[in-house]
Each structure stands twice: as structure tokens, then as C-alpha cells.
Short mmCIF file of N, CA and C in Angstrom, two decimals:
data_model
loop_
_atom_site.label_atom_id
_atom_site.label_comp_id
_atom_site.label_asym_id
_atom_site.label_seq_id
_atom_site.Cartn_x
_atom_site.Cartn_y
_atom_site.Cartn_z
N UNK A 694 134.53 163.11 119.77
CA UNK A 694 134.43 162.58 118.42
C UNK A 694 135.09 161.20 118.34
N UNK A 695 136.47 161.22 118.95
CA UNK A 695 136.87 159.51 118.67
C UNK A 695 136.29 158.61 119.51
N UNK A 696 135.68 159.13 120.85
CA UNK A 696 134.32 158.08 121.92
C UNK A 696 133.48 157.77 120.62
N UNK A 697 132.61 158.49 119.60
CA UNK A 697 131.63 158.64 119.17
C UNK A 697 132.30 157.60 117.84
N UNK A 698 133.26 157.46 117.33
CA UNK A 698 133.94 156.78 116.60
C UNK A 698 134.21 155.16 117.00
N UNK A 699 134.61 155.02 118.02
CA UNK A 699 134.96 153.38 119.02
C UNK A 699 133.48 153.15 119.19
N UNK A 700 132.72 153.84 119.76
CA UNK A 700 130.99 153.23 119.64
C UNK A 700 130.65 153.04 118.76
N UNK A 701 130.88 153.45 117.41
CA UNK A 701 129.76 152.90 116.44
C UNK A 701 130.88 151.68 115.83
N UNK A 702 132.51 152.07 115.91
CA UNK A 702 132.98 150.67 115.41
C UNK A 702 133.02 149.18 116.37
N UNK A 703 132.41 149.52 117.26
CA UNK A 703 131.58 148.56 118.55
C UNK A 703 130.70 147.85 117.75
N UNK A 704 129.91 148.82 117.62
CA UNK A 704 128.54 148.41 117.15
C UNK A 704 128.72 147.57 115.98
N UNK A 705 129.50 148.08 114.80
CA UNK A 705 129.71 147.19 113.71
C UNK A 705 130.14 146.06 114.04
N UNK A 706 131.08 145.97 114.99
CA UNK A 706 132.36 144.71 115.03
C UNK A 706 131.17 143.39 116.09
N UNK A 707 130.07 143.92 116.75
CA UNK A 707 128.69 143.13 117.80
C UNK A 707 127.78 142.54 116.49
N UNK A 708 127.69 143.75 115.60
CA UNK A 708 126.65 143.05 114.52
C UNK A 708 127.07 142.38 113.78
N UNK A 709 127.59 142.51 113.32
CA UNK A 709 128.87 141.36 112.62
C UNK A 709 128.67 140.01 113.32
N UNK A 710 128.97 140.05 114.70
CA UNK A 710 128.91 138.64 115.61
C UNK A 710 127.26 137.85 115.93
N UNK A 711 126.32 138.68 115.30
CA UNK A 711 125.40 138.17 115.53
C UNK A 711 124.66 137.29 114.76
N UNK A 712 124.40 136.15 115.16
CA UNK A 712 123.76 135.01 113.96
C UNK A 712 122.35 135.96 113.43
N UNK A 713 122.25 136.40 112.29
CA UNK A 713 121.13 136.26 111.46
C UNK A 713 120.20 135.28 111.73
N UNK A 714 118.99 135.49 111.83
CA UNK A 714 117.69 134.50 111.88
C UNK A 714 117.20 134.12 110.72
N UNK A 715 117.81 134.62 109.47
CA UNK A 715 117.43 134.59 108.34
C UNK A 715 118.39 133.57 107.70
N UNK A 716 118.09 132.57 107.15
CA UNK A 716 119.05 131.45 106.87
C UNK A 716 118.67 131.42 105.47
N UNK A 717 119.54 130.90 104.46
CA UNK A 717 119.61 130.01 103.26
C UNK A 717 119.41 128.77 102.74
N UNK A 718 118.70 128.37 102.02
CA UNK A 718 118.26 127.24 101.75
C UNK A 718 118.56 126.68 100.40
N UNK A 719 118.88 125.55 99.71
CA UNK A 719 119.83 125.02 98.75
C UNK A 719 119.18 123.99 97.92
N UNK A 720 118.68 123.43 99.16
CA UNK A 720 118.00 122.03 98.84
C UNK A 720 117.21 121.63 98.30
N UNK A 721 116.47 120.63 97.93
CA UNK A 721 115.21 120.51 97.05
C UNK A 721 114.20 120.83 97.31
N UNK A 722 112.84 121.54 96.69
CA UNK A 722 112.13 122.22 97.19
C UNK A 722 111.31 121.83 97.71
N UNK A 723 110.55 122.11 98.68
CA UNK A 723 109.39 121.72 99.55
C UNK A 723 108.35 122.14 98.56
N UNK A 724 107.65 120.78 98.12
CA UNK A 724 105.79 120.76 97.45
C UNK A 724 104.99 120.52 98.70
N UNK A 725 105.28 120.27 99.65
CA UNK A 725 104.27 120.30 100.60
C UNK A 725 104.61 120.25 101.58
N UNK A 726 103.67 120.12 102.76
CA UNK A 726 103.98 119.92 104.47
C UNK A 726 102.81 119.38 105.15
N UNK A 727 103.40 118.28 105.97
CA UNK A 727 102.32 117.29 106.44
C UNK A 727 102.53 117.87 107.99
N UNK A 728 101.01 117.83 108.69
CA UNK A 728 101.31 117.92 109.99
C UNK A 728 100.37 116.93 110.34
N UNK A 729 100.56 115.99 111.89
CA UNK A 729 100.11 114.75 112.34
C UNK A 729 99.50 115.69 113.53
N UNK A 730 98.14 115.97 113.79
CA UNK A 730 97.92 116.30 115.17
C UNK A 730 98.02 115.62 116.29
N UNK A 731 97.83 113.76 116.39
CA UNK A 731 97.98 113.34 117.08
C UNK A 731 99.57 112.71 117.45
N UNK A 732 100.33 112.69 116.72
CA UNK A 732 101.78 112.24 116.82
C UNK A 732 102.56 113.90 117.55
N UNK A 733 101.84 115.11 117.02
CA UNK A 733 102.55 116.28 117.22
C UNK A 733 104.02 116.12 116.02
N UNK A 734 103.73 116.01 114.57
CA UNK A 734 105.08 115.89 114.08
C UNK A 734 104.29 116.73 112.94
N UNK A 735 105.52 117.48 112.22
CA UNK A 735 105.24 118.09 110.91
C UNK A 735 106.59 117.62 110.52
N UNK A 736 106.32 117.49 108.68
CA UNK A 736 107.41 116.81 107.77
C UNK A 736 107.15 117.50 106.57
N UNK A 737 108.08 118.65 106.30
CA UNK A 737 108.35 118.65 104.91
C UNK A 737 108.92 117.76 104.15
N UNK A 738 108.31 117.93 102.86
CA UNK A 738 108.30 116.84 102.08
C UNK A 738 108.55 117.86 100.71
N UNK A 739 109.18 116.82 100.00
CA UNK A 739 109.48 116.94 98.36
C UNK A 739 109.33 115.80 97.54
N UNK A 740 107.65 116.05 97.45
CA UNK A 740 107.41 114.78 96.36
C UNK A 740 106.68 113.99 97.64
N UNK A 741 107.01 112.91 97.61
CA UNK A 741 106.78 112.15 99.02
C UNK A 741 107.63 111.62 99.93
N UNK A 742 109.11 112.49 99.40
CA UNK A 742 110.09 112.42 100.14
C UNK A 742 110.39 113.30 101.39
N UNK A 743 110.23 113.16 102.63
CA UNK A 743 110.62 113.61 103.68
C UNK A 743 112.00 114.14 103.97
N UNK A 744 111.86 115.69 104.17
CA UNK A 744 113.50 116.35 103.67
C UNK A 744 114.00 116.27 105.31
N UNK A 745 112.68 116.87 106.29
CA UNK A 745 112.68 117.29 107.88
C UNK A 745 111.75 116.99 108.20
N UNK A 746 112.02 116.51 109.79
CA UNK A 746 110.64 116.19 110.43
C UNK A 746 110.90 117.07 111.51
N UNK A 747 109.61 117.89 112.48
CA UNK A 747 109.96 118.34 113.53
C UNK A 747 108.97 117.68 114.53
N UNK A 748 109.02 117.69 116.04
CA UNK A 748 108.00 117.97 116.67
C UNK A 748 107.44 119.27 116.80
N UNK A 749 106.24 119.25 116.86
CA UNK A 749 104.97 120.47 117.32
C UNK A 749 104.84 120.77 118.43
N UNK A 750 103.89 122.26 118.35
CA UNK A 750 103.06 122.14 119.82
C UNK A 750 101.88 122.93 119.24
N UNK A 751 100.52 122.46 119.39
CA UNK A 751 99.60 122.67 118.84
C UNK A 751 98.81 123.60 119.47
N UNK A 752 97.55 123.88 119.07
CA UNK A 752 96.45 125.14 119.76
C UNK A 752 96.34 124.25 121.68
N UNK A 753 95.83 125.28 122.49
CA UNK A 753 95.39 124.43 123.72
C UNK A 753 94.58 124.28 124.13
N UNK A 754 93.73 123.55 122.84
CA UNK A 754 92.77 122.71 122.89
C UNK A 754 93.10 121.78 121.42
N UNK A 755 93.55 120.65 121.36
CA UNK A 755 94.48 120.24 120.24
C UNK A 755 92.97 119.51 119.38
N UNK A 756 92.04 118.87 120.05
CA UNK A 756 91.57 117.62 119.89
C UNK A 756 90.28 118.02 119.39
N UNK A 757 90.09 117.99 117.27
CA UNK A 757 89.00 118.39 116.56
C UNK A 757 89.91 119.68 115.87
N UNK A 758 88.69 120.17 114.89
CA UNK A 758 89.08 120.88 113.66
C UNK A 758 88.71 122.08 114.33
N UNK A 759 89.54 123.53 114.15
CA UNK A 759 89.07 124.97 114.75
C UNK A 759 87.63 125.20 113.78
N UNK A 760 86.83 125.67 114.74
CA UNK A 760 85.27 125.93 114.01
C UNK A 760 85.40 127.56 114.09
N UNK A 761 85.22 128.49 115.46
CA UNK A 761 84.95 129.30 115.34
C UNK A 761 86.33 129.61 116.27
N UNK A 762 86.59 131.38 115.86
CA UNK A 762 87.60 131.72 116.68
C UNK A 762 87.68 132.16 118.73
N UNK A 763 88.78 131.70 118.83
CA UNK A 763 88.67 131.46 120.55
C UNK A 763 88.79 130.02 120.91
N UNK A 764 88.07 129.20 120.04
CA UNK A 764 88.44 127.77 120.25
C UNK A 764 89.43 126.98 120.49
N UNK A 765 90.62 127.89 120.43
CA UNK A 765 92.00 127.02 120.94
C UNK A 765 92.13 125.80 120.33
N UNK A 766 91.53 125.49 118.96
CA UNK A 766 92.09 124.18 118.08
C UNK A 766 93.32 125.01 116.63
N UNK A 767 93.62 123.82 116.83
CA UNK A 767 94.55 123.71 115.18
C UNK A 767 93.22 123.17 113.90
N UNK A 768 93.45 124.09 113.04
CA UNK A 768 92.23 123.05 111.72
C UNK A 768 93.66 122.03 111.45
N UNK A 769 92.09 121.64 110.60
CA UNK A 769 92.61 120.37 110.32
C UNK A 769 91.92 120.46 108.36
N UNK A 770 92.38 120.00 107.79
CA UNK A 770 92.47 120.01 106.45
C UNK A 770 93.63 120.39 105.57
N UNK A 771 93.30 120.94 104.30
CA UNK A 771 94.26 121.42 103.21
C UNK A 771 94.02 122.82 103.26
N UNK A 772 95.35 123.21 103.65
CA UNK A 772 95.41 124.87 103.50
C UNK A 772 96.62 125.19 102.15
N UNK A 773 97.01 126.48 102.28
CA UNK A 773 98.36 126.98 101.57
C UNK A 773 99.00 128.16 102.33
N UNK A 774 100.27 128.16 102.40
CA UNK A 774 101.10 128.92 103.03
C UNK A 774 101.02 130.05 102.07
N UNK A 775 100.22 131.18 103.06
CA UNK A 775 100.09 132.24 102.42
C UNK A 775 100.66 133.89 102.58
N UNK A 776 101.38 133.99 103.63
CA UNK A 776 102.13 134.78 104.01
C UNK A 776 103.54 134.33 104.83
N UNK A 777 104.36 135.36 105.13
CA UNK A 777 105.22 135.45 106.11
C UNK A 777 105.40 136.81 107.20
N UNK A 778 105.92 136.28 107.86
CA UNK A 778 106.20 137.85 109.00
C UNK A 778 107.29 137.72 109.95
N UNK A 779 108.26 138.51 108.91
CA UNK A 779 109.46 138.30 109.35
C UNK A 779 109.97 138.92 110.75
N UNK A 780 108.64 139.78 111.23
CA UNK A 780 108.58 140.91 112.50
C UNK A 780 107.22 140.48 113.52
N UNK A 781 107.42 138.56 113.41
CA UNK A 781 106.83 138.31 114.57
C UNK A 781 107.01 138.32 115.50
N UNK A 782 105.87 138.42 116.46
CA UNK A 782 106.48 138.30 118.04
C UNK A 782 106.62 136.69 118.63
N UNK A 783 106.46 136.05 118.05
CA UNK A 783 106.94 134.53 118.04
C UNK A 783 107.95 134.50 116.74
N UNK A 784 109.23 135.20 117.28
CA UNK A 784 110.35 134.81 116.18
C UNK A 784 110.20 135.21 114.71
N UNK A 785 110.01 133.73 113.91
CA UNK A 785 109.48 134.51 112.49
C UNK A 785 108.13 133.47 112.49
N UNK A 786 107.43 134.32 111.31
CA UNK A 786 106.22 132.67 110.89
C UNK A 786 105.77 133.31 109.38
N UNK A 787 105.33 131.96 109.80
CA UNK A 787 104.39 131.71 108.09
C UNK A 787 103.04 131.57 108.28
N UNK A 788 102.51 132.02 107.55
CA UNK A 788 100.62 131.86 107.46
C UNK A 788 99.98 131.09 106.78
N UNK A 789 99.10 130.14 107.49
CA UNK A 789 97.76 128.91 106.74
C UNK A 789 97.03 129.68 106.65
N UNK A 790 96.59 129.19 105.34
CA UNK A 790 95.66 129.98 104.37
C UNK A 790 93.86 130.24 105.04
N UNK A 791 93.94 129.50 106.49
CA UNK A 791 92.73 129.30 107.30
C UNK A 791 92.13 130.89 107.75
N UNK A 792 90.66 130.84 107.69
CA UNK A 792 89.94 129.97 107.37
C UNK A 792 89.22 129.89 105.32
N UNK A 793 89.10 128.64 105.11
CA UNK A 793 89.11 128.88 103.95
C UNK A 793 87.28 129.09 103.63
N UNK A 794 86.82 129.02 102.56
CA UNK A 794 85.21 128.86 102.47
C UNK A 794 84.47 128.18 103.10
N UNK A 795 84.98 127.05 103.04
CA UNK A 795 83.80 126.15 104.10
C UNK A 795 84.22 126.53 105.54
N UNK A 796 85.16 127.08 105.89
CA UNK A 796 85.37 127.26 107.31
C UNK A 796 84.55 128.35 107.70
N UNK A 797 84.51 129.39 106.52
CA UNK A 797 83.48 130.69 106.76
C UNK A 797 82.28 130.29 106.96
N UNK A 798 81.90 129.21 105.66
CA UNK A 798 80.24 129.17 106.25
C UNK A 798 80.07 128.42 107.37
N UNK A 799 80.90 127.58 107.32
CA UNK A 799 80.39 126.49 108.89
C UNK A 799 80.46 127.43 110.15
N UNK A 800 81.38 128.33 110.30
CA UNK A 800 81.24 129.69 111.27
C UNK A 800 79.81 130.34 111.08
N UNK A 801 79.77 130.58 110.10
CA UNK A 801 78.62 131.51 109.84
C UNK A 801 77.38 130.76 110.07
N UNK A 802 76.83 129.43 109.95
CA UNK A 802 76.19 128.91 110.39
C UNK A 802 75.82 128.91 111.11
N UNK A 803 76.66 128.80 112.59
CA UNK A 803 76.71 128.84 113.93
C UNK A 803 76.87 130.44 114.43
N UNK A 804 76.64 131.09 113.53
CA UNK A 804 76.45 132.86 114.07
C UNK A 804 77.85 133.37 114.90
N UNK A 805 79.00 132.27 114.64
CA UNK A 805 80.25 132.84 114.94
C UNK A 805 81.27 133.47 113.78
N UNK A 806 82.38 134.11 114.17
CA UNK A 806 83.71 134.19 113.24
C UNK A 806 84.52 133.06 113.56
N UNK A 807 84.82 132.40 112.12
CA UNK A 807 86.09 131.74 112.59
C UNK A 807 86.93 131.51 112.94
N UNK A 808 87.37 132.95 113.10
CA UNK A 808 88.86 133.20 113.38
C UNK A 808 89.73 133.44 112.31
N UNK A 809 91.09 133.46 112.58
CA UNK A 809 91.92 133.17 111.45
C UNK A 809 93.62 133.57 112.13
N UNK A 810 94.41 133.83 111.46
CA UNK A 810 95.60 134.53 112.07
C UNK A 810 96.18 133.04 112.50
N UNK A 811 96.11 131.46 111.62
CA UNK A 811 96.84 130.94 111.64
C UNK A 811 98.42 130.82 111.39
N UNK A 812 99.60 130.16 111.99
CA UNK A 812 100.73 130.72 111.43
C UNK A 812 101.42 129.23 111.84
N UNK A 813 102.46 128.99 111.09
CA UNK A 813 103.60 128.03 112.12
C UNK A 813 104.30 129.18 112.27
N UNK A 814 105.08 128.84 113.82
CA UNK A 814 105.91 130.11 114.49
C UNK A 814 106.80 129.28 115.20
N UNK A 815 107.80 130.42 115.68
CA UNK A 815 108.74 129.82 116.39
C UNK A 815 108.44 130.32 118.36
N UNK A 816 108.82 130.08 118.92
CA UNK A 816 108.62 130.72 120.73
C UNK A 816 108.08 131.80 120.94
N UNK A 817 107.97 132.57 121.63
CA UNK A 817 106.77 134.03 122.04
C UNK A 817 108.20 134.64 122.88
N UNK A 818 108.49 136.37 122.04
CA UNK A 818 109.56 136.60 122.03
C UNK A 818 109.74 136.72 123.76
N UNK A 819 108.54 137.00 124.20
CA UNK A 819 108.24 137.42 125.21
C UNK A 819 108.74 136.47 127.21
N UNK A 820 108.47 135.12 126.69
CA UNK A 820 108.70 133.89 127.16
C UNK A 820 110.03 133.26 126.68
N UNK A 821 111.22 133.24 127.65
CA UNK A 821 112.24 132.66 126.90
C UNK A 821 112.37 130.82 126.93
N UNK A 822 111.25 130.27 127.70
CA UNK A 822 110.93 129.09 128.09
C UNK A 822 109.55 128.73 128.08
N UNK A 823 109.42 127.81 126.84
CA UNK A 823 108.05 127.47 126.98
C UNK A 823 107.95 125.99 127.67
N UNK A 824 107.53 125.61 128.62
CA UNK A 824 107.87 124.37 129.23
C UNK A 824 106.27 123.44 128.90
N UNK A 825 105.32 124.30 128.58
CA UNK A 825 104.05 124.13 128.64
C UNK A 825 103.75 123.26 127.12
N UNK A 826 103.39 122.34 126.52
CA UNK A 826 102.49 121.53 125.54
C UNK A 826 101.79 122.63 125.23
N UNK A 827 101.15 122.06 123.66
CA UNK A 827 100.27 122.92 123.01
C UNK A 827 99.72 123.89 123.50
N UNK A 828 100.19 125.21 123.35
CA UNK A 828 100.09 126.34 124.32
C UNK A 828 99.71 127.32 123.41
N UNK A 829 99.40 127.29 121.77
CA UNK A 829 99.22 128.28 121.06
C UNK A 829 97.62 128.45 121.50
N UNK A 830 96.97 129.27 120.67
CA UNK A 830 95.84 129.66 120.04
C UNK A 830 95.23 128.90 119.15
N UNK A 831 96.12 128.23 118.77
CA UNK A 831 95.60 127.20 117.14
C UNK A 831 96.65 127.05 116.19
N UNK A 832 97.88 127.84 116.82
CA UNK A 832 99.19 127.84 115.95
C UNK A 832 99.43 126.01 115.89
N UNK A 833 100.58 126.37 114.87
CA UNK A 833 101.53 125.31 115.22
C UNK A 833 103.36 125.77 115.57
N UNK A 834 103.13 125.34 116.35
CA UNK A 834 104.80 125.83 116.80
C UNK A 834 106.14 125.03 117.12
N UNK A 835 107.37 125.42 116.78
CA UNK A 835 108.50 124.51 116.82
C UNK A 835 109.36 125.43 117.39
N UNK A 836 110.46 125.31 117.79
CA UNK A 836 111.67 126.24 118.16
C UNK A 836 112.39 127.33 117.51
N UNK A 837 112.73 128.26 118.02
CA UNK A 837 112.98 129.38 117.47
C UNK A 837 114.14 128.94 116.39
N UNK A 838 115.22 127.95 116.34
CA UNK A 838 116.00 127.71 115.62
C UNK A 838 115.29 127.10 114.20
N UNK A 839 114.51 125.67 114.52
CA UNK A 839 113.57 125.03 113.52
C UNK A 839 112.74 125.75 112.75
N UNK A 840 112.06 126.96 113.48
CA UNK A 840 111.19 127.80 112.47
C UNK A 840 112.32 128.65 111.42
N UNK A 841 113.67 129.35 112.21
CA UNK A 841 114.50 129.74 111.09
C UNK A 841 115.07 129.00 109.57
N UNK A 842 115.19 127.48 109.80
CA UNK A 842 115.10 126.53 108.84
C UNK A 842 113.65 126.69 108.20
N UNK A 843 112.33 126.37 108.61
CA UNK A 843 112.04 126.67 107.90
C UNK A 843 111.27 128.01 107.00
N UNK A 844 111.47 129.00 107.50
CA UNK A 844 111.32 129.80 106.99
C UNK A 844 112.07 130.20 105.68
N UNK A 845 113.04 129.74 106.02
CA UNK A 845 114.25 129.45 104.79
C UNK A 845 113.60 128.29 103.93
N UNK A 846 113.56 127.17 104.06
CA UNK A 846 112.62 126.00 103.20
C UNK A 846 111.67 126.17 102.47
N UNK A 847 110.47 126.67 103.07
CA UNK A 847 108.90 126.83 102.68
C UNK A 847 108.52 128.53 101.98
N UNK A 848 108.19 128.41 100.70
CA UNK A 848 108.04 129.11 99.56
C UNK A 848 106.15 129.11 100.39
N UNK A 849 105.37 130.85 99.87
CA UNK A 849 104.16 131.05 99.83
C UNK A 849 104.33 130.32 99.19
N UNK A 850 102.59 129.71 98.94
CA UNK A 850 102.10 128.89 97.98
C UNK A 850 102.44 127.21 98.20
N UNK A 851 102.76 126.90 98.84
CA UNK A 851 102.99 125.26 99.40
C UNK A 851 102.06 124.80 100.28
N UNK A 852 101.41 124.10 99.70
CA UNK A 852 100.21 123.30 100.25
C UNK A 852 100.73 122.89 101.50
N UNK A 853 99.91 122.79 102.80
CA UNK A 853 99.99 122.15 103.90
C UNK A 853 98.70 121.21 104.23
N UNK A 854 98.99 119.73 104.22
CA UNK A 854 97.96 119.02 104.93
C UNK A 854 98.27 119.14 106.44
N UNK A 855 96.97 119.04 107.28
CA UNK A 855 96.90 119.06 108.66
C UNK A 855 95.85 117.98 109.05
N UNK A 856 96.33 116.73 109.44
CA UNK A 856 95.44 115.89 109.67
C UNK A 856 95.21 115.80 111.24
N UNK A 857 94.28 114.93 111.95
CA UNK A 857 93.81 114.43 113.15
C UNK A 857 95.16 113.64 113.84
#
């Protein structure tokens, strides 16, 4: 019984020591988020004020708008941050609202699915080193620390531009 007592006040006194991935945020609010496909930079913004900038790493195939799914691009347009998942396997993320209507029919046109299951994320829990460039699917991705910022920052419902 007192082994069974020192283990679990172990356990309390380890969790205690462990940084939370879940952070707090104070600051002024993010109305939007710009991402540059060709610079590889995303910048929240408030207003047209730039709060953070990060570098990216984009789908691996970076170059053009995702049409159908498998394509290994990032879209490119105006989405909205429409979910979170705080029990990703890339850390935590957030979800682009992709694909939106015209992305359906332009798929559907071409007798494909578009895909979807866009997210910004942080590393693949799986890989403790990503050494590799745009290595997602079509994600956009930053470091497991940077995505904890912003996951903390970015409210559903905040427009994201994604340009070329």
C-alpha cells in the first residue's frame, strides 16, 4: 500500500513537471492568416497588422492549387479555420475549410474527389525529425512548439488567405 502510494505521488509530482501543449493567449485577436506559397511564410495578422510570422512546409508537390485528392498540393485561395484536433497525430491542428464549392465542382468535373482533411499542424508524432521540405499531403506545417502558439492564437472562424 505505501509502494502503491510513492507511485501515484510520482506520478503527480512528473505531471506537474510537464509543459502542457496547450498554451494561453492574451493578445490581440487574429482576423486573419496569410500564407505565401512561394516565400513558405504564414503571418497572422490583426487588421493588417502582423502579430507572427512563421516559416512553412507545404504539400509535396507545393507548385499550383490542390484540384483533386492525392495531388500533394496546398490550395490556394480563401478558406476559414474550421475545426481543431487537439488529438492529432501531428501534435495539435487546425482545419481549412477546403474543399469549398468550386473546389467540389472543379473535382467533379474531372470525375475526381477533391480531397479534403486540410489542417495547419505541427511534426508527425511519429517522426521526431523532419529534415525533409514540404513533406505534407497538402498540409501546412510549422513546429511542434509554433503550432502550440498558434493553436492558442487562431479562433474557428478566421479567414485564411493562401496565395501562390
Amino acid at each position: 500500500m505505501r509502494f502503491v502510494a510513492l507511485l501515484m505521488a510520482a506520478g503527480i509530482a512528473l505531471s506537474a513537471c510537464s509543459p502542457s501543449k496547450f498554451k494561453k493567449y492574451n493578445g490581440p485577436q487574429v482576423t486573419q492568416i496569410l500564407v505565401d506559397k512561394s516565400d513558405r511564410k504564414m503571418w497572422l495578422l490583426h487588421g493588417t497588422q502582423a502579430l507572427v510570422q512563421f516559416d512553412v512546409d507545404l504539400g509535396f508537390a507545393p507548385d499550383g492549387h490542390k484540384e483533386v485528392e492525392g495531388d500533394g498540393k496546398t490550395p490556394e485561395g480563401v478558406y476559414f479555420i474550421d475545426r481543431r484536433n487537439p488529438n492529432s497525430a501531428f501534435h495539435l491542428s487546425i482545419g481549412i475549410s477546403y474543399p469549398n464549392e468550386q473546389d467540389r465542382a472543379k473535382a467533379a468535373a474531372m470525375g475526381e474527389s477533391p480531397g479534403g482533411d486540410i489542417f495547419i499542424h505541427g511534426g508527425p508524432v511519429l517522426f521526431k525529425d523532419r529534415n525533409k521540405a514540404d513533406w505534407t499531403a497538402g498540409c501546412i506545417s510549422v513546429t511542434n512548439k509554433e503550432m502550440e502558439r498558434i493553436y492558442a492564437m487562431v479562433k474557428d472562424g478566421t479567414p485564411i488567405y493562401i496565395r501562390k
